[in-house]
mmCIF file of C-alpha atoms and ligand atoms in Angstrom:
data_model
loop_
_atom_site.group_PDB
_atom_site.id
_atom_site.type_symbol
_atom_site.label_atom_id
_atom_site.label_comp_id
_atom_site.label_asym_id
_atom_site.label_seq_id
_atom_site.Cartn_x
_atom_site.Cartn_y
_atom_site.Cartn_z
ATOM 1 C CA MET A 1 10.023 1.555 -36.057
ATOM 2 C CA LEU A 2 9.591 -2.161 -36.851
ATOM 3 C CA LYS A 3 7.719 -2.542 -40.117
ATOM 4 C CA GLY A 4 6.256 -5.348 -42.135
ATOM 5 C CA THR A 5 8.332 -6.711 -44.986
ATOM 6 C CA PHE A 6 7.062 -5.789 -48.409
ATOM 7 C CA PRO A 7 8.442 -6.126 -51.980
ATOM 8 C CA ILE A 8 8.768 -2.372 -52.346
ATOM 9 C CA GLU A 9 10.591 -2.433 -55.698
ATOM 10 C CA LYS A 10 7.727 -4.454 -57.185
ATOM 11 C CA PHE A 11 5.166 -2.157 -55.577
ATOM 12 C CA LYS A 12 6.729 0.831 -57.321
ATOM 13 C CA ALA A 13 5.569 -0.508 -60.673
ATOM 14 C CA LEU A 14 1.953 -0.869 -59.541
ATOM 15 C CA GLN A 15 -0.844 1.635 -59.535
ATOM 16 C CA THR A 16 -1.925 2.459 -55.987
ATOM 17 C CA PRO A 17 -4.080 1.992 -53.996
ATOM 18 C CA PHE A 18 -4.211 -1.819 -53.967
ATOM 19 C CA TYR A 19 -4.550 -4.721 -51.579
ATOM 20 C CA TYR A 20 -1.534 -6.911 -50.979
ATOM 21 C CA TYR A 21 -1.984 -10.352 -49.428
ATOM 22 C CA ASP A 22 0.774 -12.390 -47.827
ATOM 23 C CA THR A 23 -0.302 -15.873 -48.867
ATOM 24 C CA ASP A 24 2.307 -17.549 -46.629
ATOM 25 C CA LEU A 25 0.773 -15.862 -43.608
ATOM 26 C CA LEU A 26 -2.731 -16.849 -44.713
ATOM 27 C CA LYS A 27 -1.599 -20.475 -45.090
ATOM 28 C CA GLU A 28 0.083 -20.369 -41.692
ATOM 29 C CA ALA A 29 -3.140 -19.075 -40.093
ATOM 30 C CA LEU A 30 -5.039 -21.886 -41.820
ATOM 31 C CA ASN A 31 -2.548 -24.470 -40.542
ATOM 32 C CA VAL A 32 -2.852 -23.166 -36.997
ATOM 33 C CA VAL A 33 -6.654 -23.020 -37.029
ATOM 34 C CA LYS A 34 -6.835 -26.548 -38.430
ATOM 35 C CA THR A 35 -4.326 -27.927 -35.924
ATOM 36 C CA GLU A 36 -5.984 -26.265 -32.927
ATOM 37 C CA ALA A 37 -9.525 -27.168 -34.017
ATOM 38 C CA GLY A 38 -8.355 -30.673 -34.863
ATOM 39 C CA LYS A 39 -7.422 -31.281 -31.218
ATOM 40 C CA TYR A 40 -11.135 -31.317 -30.369
ATOM 41 C CA ASN A 41 -12.547 -32.374 -33.742
ATOM 42 C CA TYR A 42 -14.166 -28.938 -34.198
ATOM 43 C CA GLN A 43 -15.490 -28.041 -37.665
ATOM 44 C CA ILE A 44 -14.466 -24.691 -39.162
ATOM 45 C CA HIS A 45 -16.568 -22.725 -41.654
ATOM 46 C CA TYR A 46 -14.728 -19.648 -42.887
ATOM 47 C CA ALA A 47 -16.943 -16.519 -42.716
ATOM 48 C CA VAL A 48 -16.917 -15.442 -46.358
ATOM 49 C CA LYS A 49 -18.132 -11.961 -45.494
ATOM 50 C CA ALA A 50 -14.668 -11.089 -44.158
ATOM 51 C CA ASN A 51 -13.040 -11.405 -47.574
ATOM 52 C CA ALA A 52 -14.486 -13.000 -50.711
ATOM 53 C CA ASN A 53 -11.556 -12.324 -53.032
ATOM 54 C CA PRO A 54 -11.640 -15.400 -55.344
ATOM 55 C CA ARG A 55 -7.955 -16.252 -54.797
ATOM 56 C CA ILE A 56 -8.321 -15.973 -51.009
ATOM 57 C CA LEU A 57 -11.450 -18.124 -51.110
ATOM 58 C CA SER A 58 -9.768 -20.796 -53.197
ATOM 59 C CA ILE A 59 -6.767 -20.995 -50.824
ATOM 60 C CA ILE A 60 -9.169 -21.426 -47.896
ATOM 61 C CA ALA A 61 -11.305 -23.978 -49.743
ATOM 62 C CA GLU A 62 -8.148 -25.915 -50.657
ATOM 63 C CA ALA A 63 -7.231 -26.042 -46.985
ATOM 64 C CA GLY A 64 -10.435 -28.021 -46.448
ATOM 65 C CA LEU A 65 -12.513 -25.537 -44.467
ATOM 66 C CA GLY A 66 -16.247 -25.101 -44.878
ATOM 67 C CA ALA A 67 -17.921 -21.763 -45.637
ATOM 68 C CA ASP A 68 -20.241 -19.560 -43.607
ATOM 69 C CA CYS A 69 -22.363 -17.463 -45.965
ATOM 70 C CA VAL A 70 -24.800 -14.613 -45.388
ATOM 71 C CA SER A 71 -26.168 -14.175 -48.903
ATOM 72 C CA GLY A 72 -26.917 -16.046 -52.089
ATOM 73 C CA GLY A 73 -23.974 -14.255 -53.681
ATOM 74 C CA GLU A 74 -21.665 -15.649 -51.019
ATOM 75 C CA ILE A 75 -23.062 -19.160 -51.555
ATOM 76 C CA SER A 76 -22.328 -18.861 -55.297
ATOM 77 C CA ALA A 77 -18.836 -17.438 -54.665
ATOM 78 C CA SER A 78 -18.088 -20.266 -52.222
ATOM 79 C CA LEU A 79 -19.240 -22.960 -54.639
ATOM 80 C CA ARG A 80 -17.166 -21.391 -57.440
ATOM 81 C CA ALA A 81 -14.116 -21.358 -55.171
ATOM 82 C CA GLY A 82 -14.487 -25.067 -54.467
ATOM 83 C CA PHE A 83 -16.154 -25.220 -51.049
ATOM 84 C CA PRO A 84 -18.378 -28.311 -50.973
ATOM 85 C CA ALA A 85 -22.075 -27.537 -50.464
ATOM 86 C CA SER A 86 -22.057 -30.109 -47.669
ATOM 87 C CA LYS A 87 -19.854 -27.718 -45.651
ATOM 88 C CA ILE A 88 -21.817 -24.514 -46.317
ATOM 89 C CA VAL A 89 -23.900 -22.875 -43.588
ATOM 90 C CA PHE A 90 -26.190 -19.953 -44.363
ATOM 91 C CA ALA A 91 -27.072 -17.245 -41.818
ATOM 92 C CA GLY A 92 -28.662 -13.800 -42.150
ATOM 93 C CA VAL A 93 -31.787 -12.094 -40.844
ATOM 94 C CA GLY A 94 -33.180 -11.359 -44.285
ATOM 95 C CA LYS A 95 -32.809 -14.352 -46.565
ATOM 96 C CA ALA A 96 -34.687 -13.672 -49.815
ATOM 97 C CA ASP A 97 -36.746 -16.460 -51.395
ATOM 98 C CA TRP A 98 -34.255 -16.938 -54.250
ATOM 99 C CA GLU A 99 -31.434 -17.271 -51.729
ATOM 100 C CA ILE A 100 -33.333 -19.954 -49.812
ATOM 101 C CA GLU A 101 -34.005 -21.726 -53.102
ATOM 102 C CA LEU A 102 -30.317 -21.556 -54.030
ATOM 103 C CA GLY A 103 -29.378 -23.135 -50.697
ATOM 104 C CA LEU A 104 -31.976 -25.870 -51.120
ATOM 105 C CA ASP A 105 -31.065 -26.567 -54.763
ATOM 106 C CA ASN A 106 -27.443 -27.033 -53.744
ATOM 107 C CA ASN A 107 -28.273 -29.108 -50.650
ATOM 108 C CA ILE A 108 -26.208 -26.919 -48.325
ATOM 109 C CA PHE A 109 -25.386 -28.317 -44.904
ATOM 110 C CA CYS A 110 -27.562 -25.992 -42.849
ATOM 111 C CA PHE A 111 -29.682 -22.844 -42.741
ATOM 112 C CA ASN A 112 -29.014 -20.836 -39.594
ATOM 113 C CA VAL A 113 -32.539 -19.552 -39.015
ATOM 114 C CA GLU A 114 -32.978 -16.189 -37.340
ATOM 115 C CA SER A 115 -36.759 -15.844 -36.798
ATOM 116 C CA ALA A 116 -40.069 -17.710 -36.645
ATOM 117 C CA ALA A 117 -41.142 -15.905 -39.829
ATOM 118 C CA GLU A 118 -38.078 -17.107 -41.734
ATOM 119 C CA LEU A 119 -38.541 -20.685 -40.498
ATOM 120 C CA ALA A 120 -42.085 -20.738 -41.892
ATOM 121 C CA ILE A 121 -40.883 -19.537 -45.321
ATOM 122 C CA ILE A 122 -38.046 -22.082 -45.474
ATOM 123 C CA ASN A 123 -40.585 -24.802 -44.624
ATOM 124 C CA GLU A 124 -42.895 -23.527 -47.360
ATOM 125 C CA ILE A 125 -40.224 -23.247 -50.081
ATOM 126 C CA ALA A 126 -38.717 -26.631 -49.163
ATOM 127 C CA GLY A 127 -42.247 -28.095 -49.338
ATOM 128 C CA VAL A 128 -42.737 -26.804 -52.889
ATOM 129 C CA LYS A 129 -39.475 -28.491 -53.856
ATOM 130 C CA GLY A 130 -40.365 -31.690 -52.017
ATOM 131 C CA LYS A 131 -37.307 -31.297 -49.823
ATOM 132 C CA VAL A 132 -36.479 -31.173 -46.131
ATOM 133 C CA ALA A 133 -34.185 -28.294 -45.142
ATOM 134 C CA SER A 134 -31.652 -28.858 -42.373
ATOM 135 C CA VAL A 135 -31.891 -25.945 -39.980
ATOM 136 C CA ALA A 136 -30.129 -24.663 -36.896
ATOM 137 C CA LEU A 137 -31.838 -22.056 -34.755
ATOM 138 C CA ARG A 138 -29.699 -18.962 -34.336
ATOM 139 C CA ILE A 139 -30.351 -18.029 -30.753
ATOM 140 C CA ASN A 140 -29.625 -14.577 -29.414
ATOM 141 C CA PRO A 141 -27.878 -15.533 -26.173
ATOM 142 C CA GLU A 142 -27.966 -12.074 -24.548
ATOM 143 C CA ILE A 143 -24.235 -12.039 -23.984
ATOM 144 C CA ASP A 144 -22.174 -8.881 -24.167
ATOM 145 C CA ALA A 145 -19.170 -9.352 -26.453
ATOM 146 C CA HIS A 146 -17.391 -6.307 -24.947
ATOM 147 C CA THR A 147 -16.544 -5.003 -28.383
ATOM 148 C CA HIS A 148 -17.566 -1.996 -30.498
ATOM 149 C CA ALA A 149 -21.360 -1.405 -30.412
ATOM 150 C CA LYS A 150 -21.550 -1.619 -34.210
ATOM 151 C CA ILE A 151 -20.148 -5.161 -34.205
ATOM 152 C CA THR A 152 -22.084 -6.481 -31.216
ATOM 153 C CA THR A 153 -24.770 -8.945 -32.283
ATOM 154 C CA GLY A 154 -25.763 -11.065 -29.295
ATOM 155 C CA MET A 155 -27.788 -8.632 -27.175
ATOM 156 C CA LYS A 156 -31.577 -8.385 -26.932
ATOM 157 C CA GLU A 157 -31.642 -5.080 -28.781
ATOM 158 C CA ASN A 158 -29.738 -6.497 -31.788
ATOM 159 C CA LYS A 159 -31.693 -7.691 -34.800
ATOM 160 C CA PHE A 160 -29.945 -11.059 -34.916
ATOM 161 C CA GLY A 161 -31.204 -14.452 -33.807
ATOM 162 C CA ILE A 162 -34.225 -15.710 -31.922
ATOM 163 C CA ASN A 163 -34.662 -14.283 -28.438
ATOM 164 C CA ILE A 164 -34.435 -16.875 -25.686
ATOM 165 C CA GLY A 165 -37.889 -15.895 -24.471
ATOM 166 C CA GLN A 166 -39.350 -16.760 -27.883
ATOM 167 C CA LEU A 167 -37.597 -20.077 -28.303
ATOM 168 C CA ASN A 168 -40.467 -22.193 -26.966
ATOM 169 C CA GLY A 169 -42.846 -20.751 -29.536
ATOM 170 C CA VAL A 170 -40.431 -21.492 -32.378
ATOM 171 C CA LEU A 171 -39.926 -25.051 -31.125
ATOM 172 C CA ALA A 172 -43.681 -25.567 -31.035
ATOM 173 C CA ASP A 173 -43.890 -24.315 -34.657
ATOM 174 C CA LEU A 174 -41.087 -26.649 -35.652
ATOM 175 C CA LYS A 175 -42.940 -29.709 -34.413
ATOM 176 C CA GLN A 176 -45.719 -28.923 -36.891
ATOM 177 C CA MET A 177 -43.420 -28.464 -39.891
ATOM 178 C CA GLU A 178 -42.668 -31.307 -42.264
ATOM 179 C CA HIS A 179 -40.066 -29.690 -44.485
ATOM 180 C CA VAL A 180 -37.524 -28.522 -41.929
ATOM 181 C CA LYS A 181 -35.367 -30.685 -39.698
ATOM 182 C CA LEU A 182 -33.754 -29.217 -36.609
ATOM 183 C CA ILE A 183 -30.104 -30.283 -36.591
ATOM 184 C CA GLY A 184 -28.517 -27.707 -34.351
ATOM 185 C CA ILE A 185 -28.264 -24.388 -32.599
ATOM 186 C CA HIS A 186 -26.192 -21.417 -33.647
ATOM 187 C CA PHE A 187 -24.792 -18.319 -31.960
ATOM 188 C CA HIS A 188 -22.722 -15.347 -33.044
ATOM 189 C CA ILE A 189 -22.207 -12.670 -30.426
ATOM 190 C CA GLY A 190 -20.038 -10.150 -32.249
ATOM 191 C CA SER A 191 -16.677 -9.499 -33.817
ATOM 192 C CA GLN A 192 -13.140 -8.458 -32.793
ATOM 193 C CA ILE A 193 -13.628 -10.074 -29.396
ATOM 194 C CA THR A 194 -10.417 -10.170 -27.427
ATOM 195 C CA ASP A 195 -11.894 -10.776 -23.977
ATOM 196 C CA LEU A 196 -12.336 -14.547 -23.951
ATOM 197 C CA SER A 197 -14.673 -14.343 -20.956
ATOM 198 C CA SER A 198 -17.463 -13.568 -23.447
ATOM 199 C CA PHE A 199 -16.861 -16.968 -25.045
ATOM 200 C CA GLN A 200 -16.808 -18.566 -21.574
ATOM 201 C CA ALA A 201 -20.233 -17.089 -20.911
ATOM 202 C CA LEU A 202 -21.414 -18.295 -24.315
ATOM 203 C CA ALA A 203 -20.310 -21.897 -23.670
ATOM 204 C CA ILE A 204 -22.163 -21.871 -20.342
ATOM 205 C CA ARG A 205 -25.287 -20.464 -22.027
ATOM 206 C CA ALA A 206 -25.033 -23.171 -24.698
ATOM 207 C CA ASN A 207 -25.022 -25.863 -21.965
ATOM 208 C CA GLU A 208 -28.204 -24.408 -20.480
ATOM 209 C CA ILE A 209 -29.962 -24.229 -23.834
ATOM 210 C CA LEU A 210 -28.893 -27.732 -24.897
ATOM 211 C CA GLU A 211 -30.191 -29.121 -21.611
ATOM 212 C CA GLU A 212 -33.513 -27.355 -22.076
ATOM 213 C CA LEU A 213 -33.883 -28.612 -25.645
ATOM 214 C CA GLU A 214 -33.072 -32.164 -24.623
ATOM 215 C CA ALA A 215 -35.631 -31.969 -21.833
ATOM 216 C CA LYS A 216 -38.174 -31.032 -24.492
ATOM 217 C CA GLY A 217 -37.262 -34.089 -26.543
ATOM 218 C CA PHE A 218 -35.108 -32.435 -29.223
ATOM 219 C CA LYS A 219 -31.875 -34.208 -30.126
ATOM 220 C CA ILE A 220 -29.322 -31.570 -31.035
ATOM 221 C CA ASP A 221 -26.375 -32.826 -33.085
ATOM 222 C CA ASN A 222 -24.623 -29.540 -33.840
ATOM 223 C CA VAL A 223 -23.735 -26.435 -31.903
ATOM 224 C CA ASN A 224 -22.184 -23.565 -33.815
ATOM 225 C CA PHE A 225 -20.445 -20.800 -31.870
ATOM 226 C CA GLY A 226 -20.158 -18.427 -34.858
ATOM 227 C CA GLY A 227 -17.094 -16.243 -35.284
ATOM 228 C CA GLY A 228 -15.742 -13.258 -33.445
ATOM 229 C CA LEU A 229 -12.207 -14.043 -32.342
ATOM 230 C CA GLY A 230 -10.224 -10.804 -32.469
ATOM 231 C CA ILE A 231 -6.764 -10.073 -33.834
ATOM 232 C CA ASP A 232 -3.987 -7.802 -32.572
ATOM 233 C CA TYR A 233 -4.221 -4.721 -34.779
ATOM 234 C CA HIS A 234 -1.498 -2.992 -32.762
ATOM 235 C CA HIS A 235 1.205 -5.647 -33.160
ATOM 236 C CA PRO A 236 0.871 -7.162 -36.641
ATOM 237 C CA ASN A 237 4.585 -7.980 -36.796
ATOM 238 C CA HIS A 238 4.874 -9.676 -33.397
ATOM 239 C CA LEU A 239 1.482 -11.336 -33.146
ATOM 240 C CA PRO A 240 0.278 -12.164 -36.651
ATOM 241 C CA ILE A 241 -1.689 -15.279 -35.686
ATOM 242 C CA ALA A 242 -4.900 -15.045 -33.630
ATOM 243 C CA ALA A 243 -5.166 -16.904 -30.321
ATOM 244 C CA PHE A 244 -6.981 -19.931 -31.770
ATOM 245 C CA ASP A 245 -5.387 -22.172 -29.108
ATOM 246 C CA ASN A 246 -6.879 -20.297 -26.139
ATOM 247 C CA TYR A 247 -10.189 -19.762 -27.914
ATOM 248 C CA PHE A 248 -10.889 -23.421 -28.619
ATOM 249 C CA ALA A 249 -9.504 -24.441 -25.222
ATOM 250 C CA VAL A 250 -12.013 -22.142 -23.477
ATOM 251 C CA ILE A 251 -14.934 -23.725 -25.322
ATOM 252 C CA ASN A 252 -13.607 -27.231 -24.800
ATOM 253 C CA LYS A 253 -13.219 -26.621 -21.083
ATOM 254 C CA LEU A 254 -16.690 -25.225 -20.501
ATOM 255 C CA LEU A 255 -18.957 -26.890 -23.044
ATOM 256 C CA GLU A 256 -20.360 -30.084 -21.566
ATOM 257 C CA GLN A 257 -19.611 -33.070 -23.780
ATOM 258 C CA ARG A 258 -22.550 -34.921 -25.262
ATOM 259 C CA PRO A 259 -22.360 -38.094 -27.339
ATOM 260 C CA GLY A 260 -22.490 -37.273 -31.038
ATOM 261 C CA LEU A 261 -22.460 -33.494 -30.552
ATOM 262 C CA GLN A 262 -20.462 -31.772 -33.307
ATOM 263 C CA VAL A 263 -19.073 -28.317 -32.536
ATOM 264 C CA HIS A 264 -18.674 -25.702 -35.290
ATOM 265 C CA PHE A 265 -17.076 -22.248 -35.588
ATOM 266 C CA GLU A 266 -17.237 -19.493 -38.204
ATOM 267 C CA PRO A 267 -14.054 -17.424 -37.949
ATOM 268 C CA GLY A 268 -13.559 -14.667 -40.511
ATOM 269 C CA ARG A 269 -11.353 -11.837 -39.315
ATOM 270 C CA SER A 270 -9.007 -14.102 -37.374
ATOM 271 C CA ILE A 271 -8.174 -16.082 -40.536
ATOM 272 C CA VAL A 272 -7.781 -13.342 -43.147
ATOM 273 C CA GLY A 273 -7.304 -10.103 -41.178
ATOM 274 C CA PRO A 274 -3.561 -10.200 -40.584
ATOM 275 C CA CYS A 275 -2.481 -11.305 -44.087
ATOM 276 C CA GLY A 276 -3.778 -8.232 -45.957
ATOM 277 C CA SER A 277 -2.446 -4.685 -46.231
ATOM 278 C CA LEU A 278 -3.843 -1.754 -48.124
ATOM 279 C CA ILE A 279 -0.968 -0.132 -49.998
ATOM 280 C CA SER A 280 -1.355 3.523 -50.822
ATOM 281 C CA LYS A 281 0.751 6.500 -51.839
ATOM 282 C CA VAL A 282 1.186 9.915 -50.272
ATOM 283 C CA LEU A 283 -0.288 12.453 -52.656
ATOM 284 C CA TYR A 284 0.453 15.522 -50.591
ATOM 285 C CA VAL A 285 1.866 16.511 -47.258
ATOM 286 C CA LYS A 286 -0.229 19.430 -46.152
ATOM 287 C CA GLU A 287 1.094 21.603 -43.382
ATOM 288 C CA GLY A 288 -1.897 22.959 -41.509
ATOM 289 C CA GLU A 289 -1.844 25.571 -38.755
ATOM 290 C CA THR A 290 -2.286 23.068 -35.947
ATOM 291 C CA LYS A 291 -1.310 19.804 -37.575
ATOM 292 C CA ASN A 292 0.212 18.152 -40.568
ATOM 293 C CA PHE A 293 -1.816 15.958 -42.865
ATOM 294 C CA ALA A 294 -0.513 13.076 -44.918
ATOM 295 C CA ILE A 295 -3.055 12.886 -47.731
ATOM 296 C CA LEU A 296 -3.173 9.439 -49.318
ATOM 297 C CA ASP A 297 -4.583 8.194 -52.596
ATOM 298 C CA ALA A 298 -6.644 5.625 -50.634
ATOM 299 C CA GLY A 299 -9.713 6.627 -48.674
ATOM 300 C CA PHE A 300 -12.659 5.040 -46.964
ATOM 301 C CA THR A 301 -13.747 3.786 -50.362
ATOM 302 C CA GLU A 302 -10.903 1.263 -50.080
ATOM 303 C CA LEU A 303 -10.944 0.710 -46.299
ATOM 304 C CA ILE A 304 -14.018 1.852 -44.424
ATOM 305 C CA ARG A 305 -13.325 0.366 -40.996
ATOM 306 C CA PRO A 306 -11.799 3.499 -39.405
ATOM 307 C CA ALA A 307 -14.709 5.685 -40.606
ATOM 308 C CA MET A 308 -17.403 3.123 -39.840
ATOM 309 C CA TYR A 309 -16.209 1.503 -36.605
ATOM 310 C CA ASP A 310 -13.542 3.940 -35.339
ATOM 311 C CA ALA A 311 -11.204 1.044 -36.036
ATOM 312 C CA TYR A 312 -7.465 1.235 -35.585
ATOM 313 C CA HIS A 313 -5.072 0.095 -38.304
ATOM 314 C CA ARG A 314 -1.334 0.370 -37.886
ATOM 315 C CA ILE A 315 -0.005 2.737 -40.543
ATOM 316 C CA GLU A 316 3.584 2.524 -41.805
ATOM 317 C CA ASN A 317 5.578 4.627 -44.240
ATOM 318 C CA ILE A 318 7.285 1.730 -45.975
ATOM 319 C CA SER A 319 9.344 3.985 -48.266
ATOM 320 C CA GLY A 320 10.769 6.183 -45.546
ATOM 321 C CA ASP A 321 13.289 5.845 -42.749
ATOM 322 C CA GLU A 322 13.733 9.481 -41.788
ATOM 323 C CA GLU A 323 12.884 10.665 -38.288
ATOM 324 C CA VAL A 324 9.343 10.109 -37.070
ATOM 325 C CA GLU A 325 6.829 12.947 -37.395
ATOM 326 C CA VAL A 326 3.180 13.177 -36.417
ATOM 327 C CA TYR A 327 0.408 13.359 -39.027
ATOM 328 C CA ASP A 328 -3.290 12.995 -39.403
ATOM 329 C CA VAL A 329 -3.440 10.370 -42.150
ATOM 330 C CA VAL A 330 -6.411 11.060 -44.392
ATOM 331 C CA GLY A 331 -7.875 10.059 -47.742
ATOM 332 C CA PRO A 332 -9.042 12.091 -50.729
ATOM 333 C CA ILE A 333 -12.799 11.492 -50.324
ATOM 334 C CA CYS A 334 -14.995 14.536 -49.874
ATOM 335 C CA GLU A 335 -16.169 13.591 -46.378
ATOM 336 C CA SER A 336 -14.611 14.667 -43.108
ATOM 337 C CA SER A 337 -14.906 11.105 -41.801
ATOM 338 C CA ASP A 338 -12.308 10.074 -44.388
ATOM 339 C CA VAL A 339 -9.552 9.768 -41.807
ATOM 340 C CA PHE A 340 -7.412 6.668 -41.301
ATOM 341 C CA GLY A 341 -5.753 7.870 -38.123
ATOM 342 C CA LYS A 342 -5.156 10.997 -36.061
ATOM 343 C CA ASP A 343 -1.774 11.921 -34.600
ATOM 344 C CA VAL A 344 -0.090 8.983 -36.273
ATOM 345 C CA GLU A 345 3.672 8.605 -35.915
ATOM 346 C CA LEU A 346 5.171 7.990 -39.344
ATOM 347 C CA ASN A 347 8.649 8.195 -40.731
ATOM 348 C CA LYS A 348 8.763 11.646 -42.316
ATOM 349 C CA ALA A 349 6.434 11.544 -45.290
ATOM 350 C CA HIS A 350 7.046 12.888 -48.795
ATOM 351 C CA ARG A 351 4.919 12.913 -51.914
ATOM 352 C CA GLY A 352 5.128 9.474 -53.537
ATOM 353 C CA ASP A 353 6.004 7.516 -50.387
ATOM 354 C CA LEU A 354 4.259 4.160 -50.096
ATOM 355 C CA ILE A 355 2.068 3.751 -47.035
ATOM 356 C CA ALA A 356 0.882 0.395 -45.692
ATOM 357 C CA LEU A 357 -2.331 0.130 -43.690
ATOM 358 C CA ARG A 358 -1.770 -3.139 -41.920
ATOM 359 C CA SER A 359 -4.128 -5.969 -40.864
ATOM 360 C CA ALA A 360 -6.628 -4.989 -43.543
ATOM 361 C CA GLY A 361 -7.351 -8.483 -44.873
ATOM 362 C CA ALA A 362 -10.771 -8.681 -43.208
ATOM 363 C CA TYR A 363 -13.654 -6.313 -43.947
ATOM 364 C CA GLY A 364 -11.328 -4.282 -46.188
ATOM 365 C CA GLU A 365 -11.411 -5.078 -49.893
ATOM 366 C CA ILE A 366 -14.844 -6.686 -49.592
ATOM 367 C CA MET A 367 -16.346 -3.459 -48.240
ATOM 368 C CA ALA A 368 -14.773 -1.235 -50.900
ATOM 369 C CA SER A 369 -17.146 1.075 -52.738
ATOM 370 C CA GLN A 370 -17.126 3.296 -55.784
ATOM 371 C CA TYR A 371 -18.303 6.405 -53.953
ATOM 372 C CA ASN A 372 -16.987 9.555 -55.666
ATOM 373 C CA CYS A 373 -16.905 7.418 -58.865
ATOM 374 C CA ARG A 374 -13.669 5.814 -57.749
ATOM 375 C CA LYS A 375 -12.264 2.552 -59.097
ATOM 376 C CA LEU A 376 -12.365 -0.569 -56.957
ATOM 377 C CA PRO A 377 -8.874 -1.503 -55.716
ATOM 378 C CA ALA A 378 -6.826 -4.232 -57.402
ATOM 379 C CA SER A 379 -5.350 -7.093 -55.387
ATOM 380 C CA TYR A 380 -1.907 -8.754 -55.530
ATOM 381 C CA PHE A 381 -0.521 -11.812 -53.794
ATOM 382 C CA SER A 382 2.940 -12.423 -52.381
ATOM 383 C CA ASP A 383 3.376 -15.723 -54.212
ATOM 384 C CA THR A 384 2.429 -14.470 -57.671
ATOM 385 C CA LEU A 385 3.686 -10.870 -57.706
HETATM 386 C C1 LIG B 1 -23.055 -15.175 -38.447
HETATM 387 C C2 LIG B 1 -21.634 -14.743 -38.479
HETATM 388 N N1 LIG B 1 -20.681 -15.690 -38.375
HETATM 389 C C3 LIG B 1 -19.369 -15.364 -38.414
HETATM 390 C C4 LIG B 1 -18.951 -14.053 -38.538
HETATM 391 C C5 LIG B 1 -17.490 -13.764 -38.604
HETATM 392 O O1 LIG B 1 -17.041 -13.004 -37.559
HETATM 393 P P1 LIG B 1 -15.515 -12.677 -37.390
HETATM 394 O O2 LIG B 1 -15.016 -12.110 -38.663
HETATM 395 O O3 LIG B 1 -15.473 -11.719 -36.274
HETATM 396 O O4 LIG B 1 -14.828 -13.979 -37.037
HETATM 397 C C6 LIG B 1 -19.913 -13.041 -38.621
HETATM 398 C C7 LIG B 1 -19.481 -11.634 -38.711
HETATM 399 O O5 LIG B 1 -20.141 -10.694 -38.498
HETATM 400 C C8 LIG B 1 -21.289 -13.402 -38.602
HETATM 401 O O6 LIG B 1 -22.239 -12.465 -38.717
#
């Protein structure tokens, strides 16, 4: 069983569970995304929601990316980590007044506006401050991302974005507003998208919308395709870098060029997902009547994706090399959804073995909770451990 390489001797001295980040892999992903995006002069704003660990954020800021934020807290974290305000975009269906004020006070690049009601409030708050807010309309493009229902965002029934049928009304409102300036359009259709045909459909929809806006006399300088590129959770050792090359090539092929049009993306998972692992210990091996359980000291409090999205993470016994046995790998939380994987093949597990849950760099540590009065997990980095 091919496993990731981990500094196991160093791990033995640490209290589990904890997150371990391979900073070389993160930097490699950043190099690839920059090189591939650079071919077309695409702008990249890292989606902070995927992982806001301060060290991770500062490595990404140092690489020169912008930030995609969905809360005032994320704007503050991004500024602290060194992202310039001029590269911060701010999305979210429920921006509170103080969050809008924070964005305006820091002169962020753009508010990605998700409703007519929100647009009116941004106009009002900007007016009080004597400012003009740069806005992009987040349009719900009605495109199926062919991913898990809980991470699909671009369908009519989802709460995100302005429905195409309501766009004309919002544009009419915009013409009356003095404190907002339309600089672009924005989409985000979902996450963990591995079928690139969804992005093909999105590029074609963007052409249609841009044409319609131009016909109405709006000059659109920016189109933002959001995030969503998936990673290979099944093969973290063979395929640790997401398919940025194919992704950008698809958009470049189908999006009609327009003079002065700047294209933006907001990848999260594809940048940080592969570099993180949740490291845990086997507390008990419980032999049930129909199956064996490997009970870990990590649970959904540290990594909620399997419980929340039925997500798969590759699980490895990094201490063991005995013959493979089959276990349900579970956590200690008092909920029956606290299961990391059923019928998982692991090298024979013993109390104290270290277990790695791979590809946990995105939507892992950031979603940790203190349910059951548990401690939040620590984090360690390959270059400083
Ligand atoms: C507006 C927006 N942009 C970008 C992302 C990042 O998506 P991903 O991590 O799939 O790249 C998300 C995630 O939900 C999002 O809501």
